[in-house]
mmCIF file with all atom_site columns, C-alpha atoms in Angstrom:
data_model
loop_
_atom_site.group_PDB
_atom_site.id
_atom_site.type_symbol
_atom_site.label_atom_id
_atom_site.label_alt_id
_atom_site.label_comp_id
_atom_site.label_asym_id
_atom_site.label_entity_id
_atom_site.label_seq_id
_atom_site.pdbx_PDB_ins_code
_atom_site.Cartn_x
_atom_site.Cartn_y
_atom_site.Cartn_z
_atom_site.occupancy
_atom_site.B_iso_or_equiv
_atom_site.pdbx_formal_charge
_atom_site.auth_seq_id
_atom_site.auth_comp_id
_atom_site.auth_asym_id
_atom_site.auth_atom_id
_atom_site.pdbx_PDB_model_num
ATOM 1  C CA . MET A 1 1  ? 105.816 115.364 102.902 1.00 41.00 ? 1  MET A CA 1
ATOM 2  C CA . ALA A 1 2  ? 108.456 113.017 104.307 1.00 45.00 ? 2  ALA A CA 1
ATOM 3  C CA . ASP A 1 3  ? 111.779 114.435 105.376 1.00 46.00 ? 3  ASP A CA 1
ATOM 4  C CA . ARG A 1 4  ? 114.581 114.034 102.861 1.00 45.00 ? 4  ARG A CA 1
ATOM 5  C CA . PRO A 1 5  ? 117.591 112.009 103.971 1.00 48.00 ? 5  PRO A CA 1
ATOM 6  C CA . GLU A 1 6  ? 120.673 113.994 104.849 1.00 52.00 ? 6  GLU A CA 1
ATOM 7  C CA . GLY A 1 7  ? 122.659 114.866 101.759 1.00 52.00 ? 7  GLY A CA 1
ATOM 8  C CA . GLY A 1 8  ? 119.767 116.075 99.618  1.00 59.00 ? 8  GLY A CA 1
ATOM 9  C CA . SER A 1 9  ? 117.470 114.355 97.241  1.00 67.00 ? 9  SER A CA 1
ATOM 10 C CA . ALA A 1 10 ? 118.394 111.544 94.886  1.00 65.00 ? 10 ALA A CA 1
ATOM 11 C CA . GLU A 1 11 ? 117.957 114.014 92.028  1.00 68.00 ? 11 GLU A CA 1
ATOM 12 C CA . THR A 1 12 ? 120.579 116.343 93.507  1.00 67.00 ? 12 THR A CA 1
ATOM 13 C CA . ARG A 1 13 ? 122.977 113.472 94.194  1.00 64.00 ? 13 ARG A CA 1
ATOM 14 C CA . ASN A 1 14 ? 122.524 112.190 90.647  1.00 63.00 ? 14 ASN A CA 1
ATOM 15 C CA . GLN A 1 15 ? 123.234 115.631 89.201  1.00 63.00 ? 15 GLN A CA 1
ATOM 16 C CA . ASP A 1 16 ? 126.371 115.925 91.341  1.00 64.00 ? 16 ASP A CA 1
ATOM 17 C CA . THR A 1 17 ? 127.483 112.455 90.255  1.00 60.00 ? 17 THR A CA 1
ATOM 18 C CA . ARG A 1 18 ? 126.921 113.264 86.584  1.00 60.00 ? 18 ARG A CA 1
ATOM 19 C CA . ARG A 1 19 ? 129.024 116.409 86.963  1.00 58.00 ? 19 ARG A CA 1
ATOM 20 C CA . ARG A 1 20 ? 131.819 114.456 88.672  1.00 59.00 ? 20 ARG A CA 1
ATOM 21 C CA . HIS A 1 21 ? 131.653 111.766 85.990  1.00 56.00 ? 21 HIS A CA 1
ATOM 22 C CA . CYS A 1 22 ? 131.883 114.348 83.204  1.00 58.00 ? 22 CYS A CA 1
ATOM 23 C CA . ASN A 1 23 ? 134.816 116.032 84.913  1.00 54.00 ? 23 ASN A CA 1
ATOM 24 C CA . ASP A 1 24 ? 136.576 112.724 85.592  1.00 51.00 ? 24 ASP A CA 1
ATOM 25 C CA . GLN A 1 25 ? 136.131 111.116 82.178  1.00 54.00 ? 25 GLN A CA 1
ATOM 26 C CA . GLY A 1 26 ? 139.457 112.446 80.947  1.00 54.00 ? 26 GLY A CA 1
ATOM 27 C CA . GLU A 1 27 ? 141.201 111.115 84.032  1.00 62.00 ? 27 GLU A CA 1
ATOM 28 C CA . GLY A 1 28 ? 140.927 107.431 83.141  1.00 65.00 ? 28 GLY A CA 1
ATOM 29 C CA . GLU A 1 29 ? 137.707 106.343 84.871  1.00 78.00 ? 29 GLU A CA 1
ATOM 30 C CA . THR A 1 30 ? 137.076 102.762 83.826  1.00 93.00 ? 30 THR A CA 1
ATOM 31 C CA . VAL A 1 31 ? 133.831 101.169 82.725  1.00 94.00 ? 31 VAL A CA 1
ATOM 32 C CA . GLU A 1 32 ? 133.979 98.914  85.795  1.00 94.00 ? 32 GLU A CA 1
ATOM 33 C CA . GLU A 1 33 ? 134.206 101.945 88.107  1.00 93.00 ? 33 GLU A CA 1
ATOM 34 C CA . THR A 1 34 ? 131.285 103.601 86.336  1.00 93.00 ? 34 THR A CA 1
ATOM 35 C CA . ILE A 1 35 ? 129.170 100.455 86.640  1.00 94.00 ? 35 ILE A CA 1
ATOM 36 C CA . ALA A 1 36 ? 130.051 100.071 90.329  1.00 95.00 ? 36 ALA A CA 1
ATOM 37 C CA . GLU A 1 37 ? 129.081 103.699 90.955  1.00 95.00 ? 37 GLU A CA 1
ATOM 38 C CA . PHE A 1 38 ? 125.808 103.167 89.074  1.00 96.00 ? 38 PHE A CA 1
ATOM 39 C CA . HIS A 1 39 ? 124.915 100.173 91.245  1.00 97.00 ? 39 HIS A CA 1
ATOM 40 C CA . THR A 1 40 ? 125.734 102.132 94.406  1.00 97.00 ? 40 THR A CA 1
ATOM 41 C CA . LEU A 1 41 ? 123.494 105.018 93.302  1.00 97.00 ? 41 LEU A CA 1
ATOM 42 C CA . LEU A 1 42 ? 120.725 102.607 92.270  1.00 97.00 ? 42 LEU A CA 1
ATOM 43 C CA . GLU A 1 43 ? 120.792 100.946 95.690  1.00 97.00 ? 43 GLU A CA 1
ATOM 44 C CA . GLU A 1 44 ? 120.645 104.343 97.445  1.00 96.00 ? 44 GLU A CA 1
ATOM 45 C CA . HIS A 1 45 ? 117.711 105.378 95.244  1.00 96.00 ? 45 HIS A CA 1
ATOM 46 C CA . GLU A 1 46 ? 115.834 102.115 95.917  1.00 96.00 ? 46 GLU A CA 1
ATOM 47 C CA . GLN A 1 47 ? 116.307 102.582 99.668  1.00 94.00 ? 47 GLN A CA 1
ATOM 48 C CA . GLU A 1 48 ? 115.060 106.162 99.485  1.00 94.00 ? 48 GLU A CA 1
ATOM 49 C CA . VAL A 1 49 ? 111.982 105.229 97.439  1.00 94.00 ? 49 VAL A CA 1
ATOM 50 C CA . SER A 1 50 ? 111.253 102.275 99.709  1.00 92.00 ? 50 SER A CA 1
ATOM 51 C CA . GLY A 1 51 ? 111.364 104.571 102.745 1.00 90.00 ? 51 GLY A CA 1
ATOM 52 C CA . GLN A 1 52 ? 109.062 107.088 101.062 1.00 89.00 ? 52 GLN A CA 1
ATOM 53 C CA . LEU A 1 53 ? 106.568 104.354 100.164 1.00 88.00 ? 53 LEU A CA 1
ATOM 54 C CA . ARG A 1 54 ? 106.684 102.979 103.690 1.00 86.00 ? 54 ARG A CA 1
ATOM 55 C CA . ASP A 1 55 ? 106.040 106.481 105.081 1.00 85.00 ? 55 ASP A CA 1
ATOM 56 C CA . ALA A 1 56 ? 103.143 107.009 102.652 1.00 84.00 ? 56 ALA A CA 1
ATOM 57 C CA . GLN A 1 57 ? 101.280 103.829 103.643 1.00 79.00 ? 57 GLN A CA 1
ATOM 58 C CA . PRO A 1 58 ? 98.328  104.380 105.960 1.00 78.00 ? 58 PRO A CA 1
ATOM 59 C CA . LYS A 1 59 ? 98.964  103.362 109.535 1.00 74.00 ? 59 LYS A CA 1
ATOM 60 C CA . GLN A 1 60 ? 97.065  100.281 110.688 1.00 73.00 ? 60 GLN A CA 1
ATOM 61 C CA . ASP A 1 61 ? 95.208  100.246 113.992 1.00 66.00 ? 61 ASP A CA 1
ATOM 62 C CA . GLY A 1 62 ? 96.852  97.723  116.218 1.00 59.00 ? 62 GLY A CA 1
#
């Protein structure tokens, strides 16, 4: 199995983010900030999945 990037899995990061979001909701987090954070997490997830797919592809003889 491919090594996980430093900082844990996307699942762990998402759980941590959800906890922070729940804790911060009463502190005036705006919709725009939430959307920006979502896009950041989505980009990180896409990069992680892309790397895993690249690692899973069979190596070509060259």
